Coordinates of C-alpha atoms in Angstrom, one line a residue:
M1 CA 98.8 124.5 104.3
S2 CA 102.6 124.7 104.7
A3 CA 104.8 126.6 102.5
H4 CA 106.4 123.4 101.0
C5 CA 103.2 122.4 100.0
A6 CA 102.4 125.5 98.9
N7 CA 105.6 125.2 96.8
A8 CA 104.4 121.8 95.8
C9 CA 101.4 122.4 94.5
S10 CA 102.1 125.8 92.1
A11 CA 102.4 122.7 89.3
T12 CA 100.5 123.2 85.6
G13 CA 98.9 120.6 84.1
V14 CA 95.3 120.1 82.6
E15 CA 93.1 123.0 84.2
N16 CA 89.6 121.9 85.4
I17 CA 87.6 125.3 84.2
E18 CA 85.0 124.9 87.2
T19 CA 87.6 125.2 89.7
G20 CA 90.8 126.8 87.5
T21 CA 93.3 124.7 89.4
T22 CA 94.8 121.9 87.7
V23 CA 94.2 117.9 87.7
R24 CA 98.2 118.1 89.1
E25 CA 97.0 120.7 92.0
Q26 CA 94.3 119.2 92.9
T27 CA 96.2 115.9 93.4
E28 CA 98.9 117.4 95.3
L29 CA 96.6 119.3 97.3
H30 CA 94.9 116.1 98.1
V31 CA 98.7 114.7 99.0
C32 CA 99.5 117.9 101.1
N33 CA 96.3 117.3 103.4
S34 CA 96.8 113.7 103.4
P35 CA 98.6 111.6 105.0
T36 CA 101.3 109.1 103.8
R37 CA 100.7 105.6 102.6
E38 CA 102.5 103.3 105.0
L39 CA 103.1 99.4 104.5
V40 CA 103.7 97.3 107.5
Y41 CA 105.7 94.6 107.3
S42 CA 107.0 91.8 108.9
D43 CA 109.6 88.3 108.7
R44 CA 105.7 86.9 107.6
D45 CA 105.9 88.5 104.4
F46 CA 109.4 87.7 103.4
I47 CA 109.4 85.6 99.4
R48 CA 111.9 82.4 101.1
S49 CA 110.5 80.1 98.1
G50 CA 109.6 79.6 95.0
V51 CA 111.0 82.8 93.1
V52 CA 111.7 81.3 89.1
W53 CA 112.2 83.0 85.7
L54 CA 109.7 81.3 84.3
D55 CA 111.3 82.7 80.8
K56 CA 115.0 82.8 80.6
R57 CA 115.0 85.9 78.5
R58 CA 111.2 87.9 78.8
V59 CA 109.1 87.3 81.3
G60 CA 105.9 89.7 80.9
L61 CA 107.2 92.5 83.1
N62 CA 104.2 94.8 82.5
S63 CA 101.5 92.1 82.6
D64 CA 99.6 91.7 85.5
C65 CA 100.4 88.2 86.2
G66 CA 104.1 89.2 86.9
A67 CA 106.8 87.1 86.4
G68 CA 106.0 84.5 83.8
C69 CA 102.7 84.5 85.5
Q70 CA 103.9 84.2 89.2
P71 CA 101.8 85.9 91.6
L72 CA 102.8 89.3 92.7
S73 CA 103.4 90.0 96.6
R74 CA 101.7 92.3 98.2
F75 CA 104.8 94.8 97.9
D76 CA 104.9 94.1 94.4
S77 CA 101.5 95.2 93.3
T78 CA 101.7 98.3 95.6
L79 CA 104.7 99.8 93.8
R80 CA 103.9 98.9 90.6
S81 CA 100.4 99.8 90.3
G82 CA 101.5 103.3 92.3
W83 CA 104.5 103.8 89.7
L84 CA 101.8 103.5 87.0
E85 CA 99.1 105.6 88.5
K86 CA 101.7 108.3 89.3
E87 CA 103.0 108.1 85.3
K88 CA 99.3 108.9 84.1
L89 CA 99.1 111.5 86.7
G90 CA 102.2 113.4 84.8
F91 CA 104.6 113.0 88.0
F92 CA 107.7 112.0 85.4
R93 CA 110.0 114.0 83.4
Y94 CA 109.1 111.9 80.0
H95 CA 106.8 108.7 79.3
L96 CA 109.1 105.6 79.6
G97 CA 107.1 103.5 77.3
D98 CA 108.8 100.0 76.4
L99 CA 112.4 100.6 76.2
Q100 CA 114.3 99.1 73.0
T101 CA 116.2 96.5 74.5
K102 CA 118.9 93.8 73.2
I103 CA 121.5 91.1 74.7
L104 CA 124.7 92.0 73.5
P105 CA 126.5 88.8 71.9
G106 CA 129.0 87.0 74.1
P107 CA 128.9 85.0 77.4
H108 CA 127.9 87.8 79.7
G109 CA 125.1 88.5 78.2
F110 CA 125.3 91.9 79.0
V111 CA 121.4 93.6 78.5
A112 CA 121.4 96.7 76.5
Q113 CA 118.6 99.8 76.8
L114 CA 118.1 102.8 75.2
N115 CA 116.7 105.2 77.3
I116 CA 117.9 108.7 75.7
Q117 CA 115.3 110.7 77.2
R118 CA 117.3 110.2 80.9
G119 CA 119.8 111.8 79.4
K120 CA 117.8 114.7 78.2
E121 CA 115.6 115.2 81.2
R122 CA 117.3 113.9 84.0
R123 CA 118.2 116.8 86.5
K124 CA 121.9 117.6 86.6
P125 CA 124.1 115.5 88.8
Q126 CA 125.7 117.3 91.9
E127 CA 129.4 117.9 92.1
I128 CA 131.1 115.2 94.0
Q129 CA 134.2 116.0 95.3
S130 CA 134.7 113.5 98.1
I131 CA 133.4 109.6 99.6
R132 CA 132.7 111.7 102.6
Q133 CA 130.9 114.8 101.7
S134 CA 128.9 116.9 103.9
F135 CA 125.2 117.1 103.5
N136 CA 124.8 120.3 101.7
P137 CA 120.7 121.6 102.6
N138 CA 121.5 124.5 99.6
Q139 CA 121.3 121.6 97.1
F140 CA 119.0 119.8 95.6
N141 CA 117.8 117.1 98.5
F142 CA 114.7 114.7 98.7
N143 CA 113.2 117.2 101.6
K144 CA 112.5 118.9 98.3
I145 CA 110.6 116.6 96.2
E146 CA 106.7 116.7 95.6
P147 CA 104.6 115.2 97.8
G148 CA 102.9 114.0 94.8
E149 CA 106.3 111.6 94.0
I150 CA 106.0 109.9 97.2
L151 CA 104.5 106.4 96.4
F152 CA 104.3 105.0 100.5
E153 CA 106.4 104.7 103.8
I154 CA 107.3 101.4 104.4
R155 CA 108.0 99.9 108.2
K156 CA 108.9 96.9 109.8
Q157 CA 106.4 95.6 111.8
N158 CA 107.9 96.2 115.9
K159 CA 108.5 93.4 117.7
H160 CA 106.2 94.2 120.3
E161 CA 103.1 95.3 118.6
P162 CA 100.2 93.2 118.9
S163 CA 100.7 90.0 116.2
T164 CA 98.3 91.2 113.3
E165 CA 98.3 90.0 109.5
P166 CA 100.5 92.7 107.7
Q167 CA 98.2 95.4 106.2
F168 CA 98.4 99.0 104.6
S169 CA 97.7 102.0 107.5
T170 CA 97.6 105.6 107.1
A171 CA 100.5 107.3 109.5
S172 CA 98.8 109.4 111.3
N173 CA 102.0 111.7 112.2
G174 CA 104.7 110.5 109.5
Q175 CA 106.9 108.6 112.4
S176 CA 107.9 105.4 112.4
V177 CA 110.3 104.2 115.0
S178 CA 110.3 101.0 116.8
G179 CA 112.2 99.6 119.5
T180 CA 114.9 97.2 119.0
D181 CA 115.9 94.2 121.0
A182 CA 118.9 93.1 122.4
A183 CA 121.0 90.6 120.2
Q184 CA 121.1 87.3 120.7
I185 CA 124.1 85.5 122.0
D186 CA 126.0 83.4 118.7
P187 CA 129.2 82.2 118.1
N188 CA 129.0 83.5 114.3
G189 CA 127.7 87.0 114.9
P190 CA 124.0 88.2 116.2
A191 CA 121.2 86.9 114.6
D192 CA 118.7 89.3 115.6
L193 CA 117.6 91.5 112.8
D194 CA 116.8 94.6 114.9
D195 CA 120.8 94.3 116.7
G196 CA 121.7 98.4 116.8
V197 CA 119.4 99.0 113.7
T198 CA 117.0 101.4 114.4
H199 CA 113.4 101.6 112.1
T200 CA 112.9 104.7 111.0
K201 CA 110.9 106.5 108.1
T202 CA 111.6 105.1 105.5
L203 CA 109.5 107.0 102.2
V204 CA 109.5 105.4 98.6
V205 CA 109.5 107.5 96.0
I206 CA 109.5 107.6 92.3
N207 CA 112.5 108.7 90.2
V208 CA 110.7 111.4 88.0
S209 CA 114.1 110.2 85.6
P210 CA 113.4 106.5 85.7
L211 CA 115.5 104.0 84.1
E212 CA 113.2 101.4 84.0
F213 CA 110.0 100.2 84.9
G214 CA 109.5 100.6 88.8
H215 CA 112.2 102.7 89.6
C216 CA 111.8 103.8 93.1
L217 CA 113.8 105.8 95.7
I218 CA 114.2 104.2 99.0
I219 CA 115.1 107.2 101.2
P220 CA 115.6 106.5 105.1
E221 CA 114.2 110.0 107.4
P222 CA 114.6 112.7 104.5
A223 CA 114.6 114.9 107.5
L224 CA 117.2 113.5 109.1
C225 CA 119.8 114.7 105.9
L226 CA 122.5 112.0 106.0
P227 CA 125.0 111.9 103.2
Q228 CA 125.1 109.5 100.8
V229 CA 127.3 106.5 103.3
L230 CA 125.1 103.7 103.8
T231 CA 123.9 102.6 107.5
R232 CA 122.8 99.3 108.6
D233 CA 119.5 100.3 108.3
L234 CA 119.3 101.2 104.8
V235 CA 121.0 98.3 104.1
R236 CA 118.8 96.3 106.0
I237 CA 115.9 97.6 104.1
G238 CA 116.9 96.9 100.8
I239 CA 117.8 93.4 101.2
E240 CA 114.2 93.3 102.6
S241 CA 112.3 95.0 100.1
V242 CA 113.7 92.0 97.6
L243 CA 113.0 89.6 100.0
L244 CA 109.4 91.0 100.6
S245 CA 108.9 91.0 96.1
S246 CA 108.1 87.7 94.7
H247 CA 109.3 89.1 90.7
P248 CA 112.9 87.9 90.4
G249 CA 113.7 91.0 88.4
F250 CA 113.7 93.3 91.2
R251 CA 117.1 94.6 91.9
V252 CA 118.0 97.0 94.7
G253 CA 120.9 99.3 94.1
F254 CA 123.4 101.8 96.0
N255 CA 126.1 104.0 94.5
S256 CA 128.6 105.4 97.0
L257 CA 130.1 109.3 96.8
G258 CA 132.7 108.9 93.8
A259 CA 131.0 105.8 92.5
F260 CA 128.4 108.1 90.5
A261 CA 126.0 109.0 93.3
S262 CA 124.2 112.2 91.9
V263 CA 122.8 113.1 94.7
N264 CA 124.2 113.7 98.5
H265 CA 121.2 113.0 100.5
L266 CA 121.1 108.8 101.6
H267 CA 119.1 106.5 98.9
L268 CA 118.7 103.5 97.5
H269 CA 117.7 103.0 94.0
G270 CA 114.8 100.1 93.6
Y271 CA 113.6 99.1 90.0
Y272 CA 112.4 95.7 87.9
L273 CA 114.6 94.6 85.4
D274 CA 112.7 91.7 83.1
H275 CA 116.0 89.7 82.0
M276 CA 118.1 87.5 84.0
L277 CA 121.7 89.0 84.9
R278 CA 124.8 87.2 85.1
I279 CA 125.5 88.1 88.3
E280 CA 122.8 86.2 89.7
S281 CA 124.3 82.9 89.3
A282 CA 128.2 83.9 88.1
R283 CA 130.8 81.7 89.9
T284 CA 132.2 82.6 93.2
E285 CA 134.8 81.3 95.6
P286 CA 134.5 81.1 99.0
L287 CA 136.8 83.6 101.6
C288 CA 135.2 84.0 104.9
P289 CA 132.3 81.1 104.2
R290 CA 131.1 81.6 108.4
R291 CA 130.5 85.5 107.2
A292 CA 128.8 84.2 103.9
F293 CA 131.3 86.7 102.0
H294 CA 132.5 84.6 99.2
L295 CA 134.8 86.6 96.3
L296 CA 132.8 87.3 92.7
S297 CA 135.4 85.8 90.6
D298 CA 133.7 86.8 87.3
T299 CA 134.2 90.2 85.9
P300 CA 133.8 92.3 86.8
A301 CA 135.2 90.6 90.5
G302 CA 133.7 92.2 94.0
F303 CA 132.8 90.6 96.9
L304 CA 129.5 89.0 97.5
F305 CA 127.2 88.6 100.4
Y306 CA 124.5 85.4 100.9
T307 CA 121.7 84.4 102.6
E308 CA 118.1 83.0 101.6
G309 CA 116.4 84.8 104.2
E310 CA 117.7 83.9 108.1
R311 CA 119.8 85.2 110.4
L312 CA 119.6 89.1 108.7
G313 CA 121.0 90.7 111.4
A314 CA 124.5 89.0 111.2
L315 CA 124.5 89.2 107.2
I316 CA 123.9 92.9 107.8
H317 CA 126.1 93.1 110.4
N318 CA 129.0 91.7 108.0
I319 CA 127.7 93.7 104.7
C320 CA 128.4 96.8 107.2
K321 CA 132.1 96.1 108.5
V322 CA 132.9 95.8 104.9
T323 CA 131.4 99.0 103.4
D324 CA 132.7 101.3 106.5
C325 CA 136.1 100.0 105.9
L326 CA 136.1 101.0 102.0
V327 CA 134.8 104.7 103.8
E328 CA 137.5 104.9 106.2
K329 CA 139.7 104.0 103.1
N330 CA 138.3 106.5 100.4
I331 CA 137.2 103.6 98.4
A332 CA 134.2 104.0 96.3
H333 CA 132.2 101.8 95.7
N334 CA 129.3 100.2 94.5
L335 CA 126.2 97.8 96.2
F336 CA 123.8 95.8 94.4
V337 CA 120.8 93.6 95.8
T338 CA 119.5 90.9 93.4
R339 CA 117.5 87.7 93.8
G340 CA 120.5 85.1 92.6
R341 CA 121.8 81.3 93.3
P342 CA 124.0 79.8 96.1
P343 CA 127.5 80.1 96.4
G344 CA 129.3 77.8 94.1
T345 CA 126.7 76.5 92.1
S346 CA 127.4 76.5 88.2
L347 CA 126.4 79.2 85.8
H348 CA 123.8 77.6 84.2
S349 CA 122.1 76.0 87.4
G350 CA 118.4 76.6 86.2
P351 CA 115.8 79.1 86.8
S352 CA 115.3 78.8 90.4
R353 CA 116.7 81.8 93.0
P354 CA 115.7 80.4 96.5
G355 CA 118.3 83.8 98.0
I356 CA 119.6 87.0 98.1
R357 CA 123.5 87.6 96.4
V358 CA 124.3 91.1 97.9
I359 CA 127.6 92.8 95.8
I360 CA 130.0 95.1 96.9
W361 CA 132.0 96.7 93.8
P362 CA 135.1 98.5 95.0
R363 CA 136.5 101.1 92.8
L364 CA 138.5 104.1 91.5
S365 CA 137.1 107.1 92.5
C366 CA 135.7 109.3 90.1
F367 CA 134.8 113.2 91.2
G368 CA 133.6 116.2 89.9
A369 CA 130.2 116.5 87.7
K370 CA 129.2 113.6 85.3
E371 CA 128.7 113.9 81.7
E372 CA 125.0 112.4 81.3
T373 CA 124.9 111.5 78.0
A374 CA 128.0 109.0 78.6
F375 CA 128.4 105.6 79.4
N376 CA 129.0 106.4 83.2
V377 CA 130.6 102.9 85.3
A378 CA 128.1 102.6 88.4
L379 CA 125.6 99.7 90.0
C380 CA 123.5 98.8 86.8
E381 CA 126.7 99.1 84.6
L382 CA 128.5 96.3 87.1
A383 CA 125.5 94.5 87.1
G384 CA 125.6 93.7 83.4
H385 CA 122.7 95.9 82.7
L386 CA 123.5 98.9 80.6
P387 CA 121.4 101.9 79.8
F388 CA 122.3 103.9 76.4
K389 CA 121.5 107.9 76.4
N390 CA 122.6 107.9 72.9
R391 CA 121.4 105.2 69.9
E392 CA 125.5 105.7 68.8
D393 CA 126.5 103.5 71.2
F394 CA 123.3 101.3 71.7
D395 CA 123.9 100.1 68.3
T396 CA 127.4 99.7 67.9
I397 CA 129.0 98.5 71.2
T398 CA 130.0 95.2 71.7
E399 CA 130.7 93.1 74.8
A400 CA 134.8 93.5 74.1
E401 CA 134.0 97.2 74.6
V402 CA 131.6 96.9 77.8
T403 CA 134.2 94.9 79.4
E404 CA 137.2 97.3 78.5
I405 CA 134.9 100.0 79.6
V406 CA 134.2 98.5 82.8
Q407 CA 137.3 97.3 83.8
K408 CA 139.2 100.9 83.6
Y409 CA 136.9 101.5 86.3
L410 CA 138.0 98.8 88.6
L411 CA 140.1 98.7 91.2
P412 CA 143.8 97.5 89.6
E413 CA 144.4 93.8 90.7
N414 CA 147.1 94.5 93.1
E415 CA 145.2 96.7 95.3
F416 CA 142.0 94.8 95.0
S417 CA 143.9 91.6 96.1
M418 CA 145.7 93.5 98.9
L419 CA 142.0 94.7 99.9
Q420 CA 140.9 91.3 100.0
S421 CA 143.0 90.6 102.4
Q422 CA 142.3 93.0 104.5
L423 CA 138.7 92.4 104.5
M424 CA 139.3 88.5 105.3
H425 CA 141.6 90.1 108.3
V426 CA 138.7 92.4 109.4
L427 CA 135.8 90.1 109.0
H428 CA 138.2 87.0 110.6
E429 CA 138.5 89.0 113.7
E430 CA 135.1 89.4 114.1
T431 CA 134.4 86.1 113.8
L432 CA 137.1 85.1 116.7
N433 CA 135.6 88.1 119.1
T434 CA 132.2 87.1 119.0
E435 CA 133.3 83.2 119.1
N436 CA 135.2 84.6 122.7
L437 CA 132.2 86.2 123.9
Y438 CA 129.9 83.4 122.9
C439 CA 132.4 80.9 125.2
N440 CA 132.5 83.4 127.9
V441 CA 128.8 83.5 128.3
V442 CA 128.8 79.8 128.4
V443 CA 131.0 79.8 131.2
M444 CA 129.1 82.3 133.3
L445 CA 125.8 80.0 132.1
K446 CA 127.1 77.2 133.6
N447 CA 128.9 78.2 136.6
H448 CA 125.8 79.8 137.3
D449 CA 124.0 76.6 136.4
R450 CA 126.3 75.0 139.3
S451 CA 126.1 77.4 141.6
V452 CA 122.2 77.2 141.7
N453 CA 122.8 73.4 142.1

């Protein structure tokens, strides 16, 4: 057994009298000596239609039938059952239970939840000093988690693999890297999902201090020790995870350094929230429609990309153009991926969620160690989901107070407008460059045809 597994298997728990080991130790010994479970998927597994809120507020998240008795996808079933199993085995720092939840009065419909234990039991966040802070192997990172915290490894099927029905398999060596194909030439950008994207080993693990049911961390190739800066591969797996879920309440999000990321080791958060959020259908304004780039003009203002599962390569490319620009400018940011309505639809346009909204909020940086009992504005709070860690705030806060607090973390209006112009210019230039490349290729092909004929 490796030193890592040996250390991980020293936890305490209920002792088995016959063997002298605890139930948790036995479980972790099994995990240490067993391969990681692997979910292999393809585009055929994406849920592109039929995702609907069947009840506007409460849809029975913890019921077996999922969102209003919609059939759960393979991804949902595996994540949910595995998460519940880890809860029974005692891998979490506290029992989540049914969180006290209320909708704050007002047009924003903020979803407030009381989770006192998260403020008390959560691992102390790291002290962050820079948006581009280097990875520090001496601090906590996801190479130090217990093997029993791993739910499964997720991997997209290599296009060169034989076409088979999507299934779970067992990874023999823990490596899941597949090849890439050249991008198709397209005037709107690379349509091929694999353009420039590597299929690395990606782990899905429990968050031991959960904020909601199914709270997990999505970690690409932990051994690479990547800092908390978005990559194309991570954006891809975040969007595709939401597409793999048939539940309208499954969300994925990212906190950059300086935007209340707690660990400087590349990861996404994923979780189920059993309530609709305003941002799923909030008002938008087109900025660069050909790049699926829009302004989320509702409070809090941000930038929005939209897709219904097609042309993901182009979408990922454009999202990373924006986030790369933010990193270059040392602007902290949060990203949120959720099922939603198409841009331009009215706020109350029905319960159907035909596509994916990817929202990016540039914001003021917050450095140093965050206060865990405070109301910290990160991906959840910007999206309208408000986890509170003390009862007084939960009982007394109003929508107006929340809006005022959130606004303090956002860029001033003039800085936001300037950034918006800069991002539009970046994407417009990208469009022109791609169109020029497309035209050149078309001319070359025509000349080739003439020479052949």
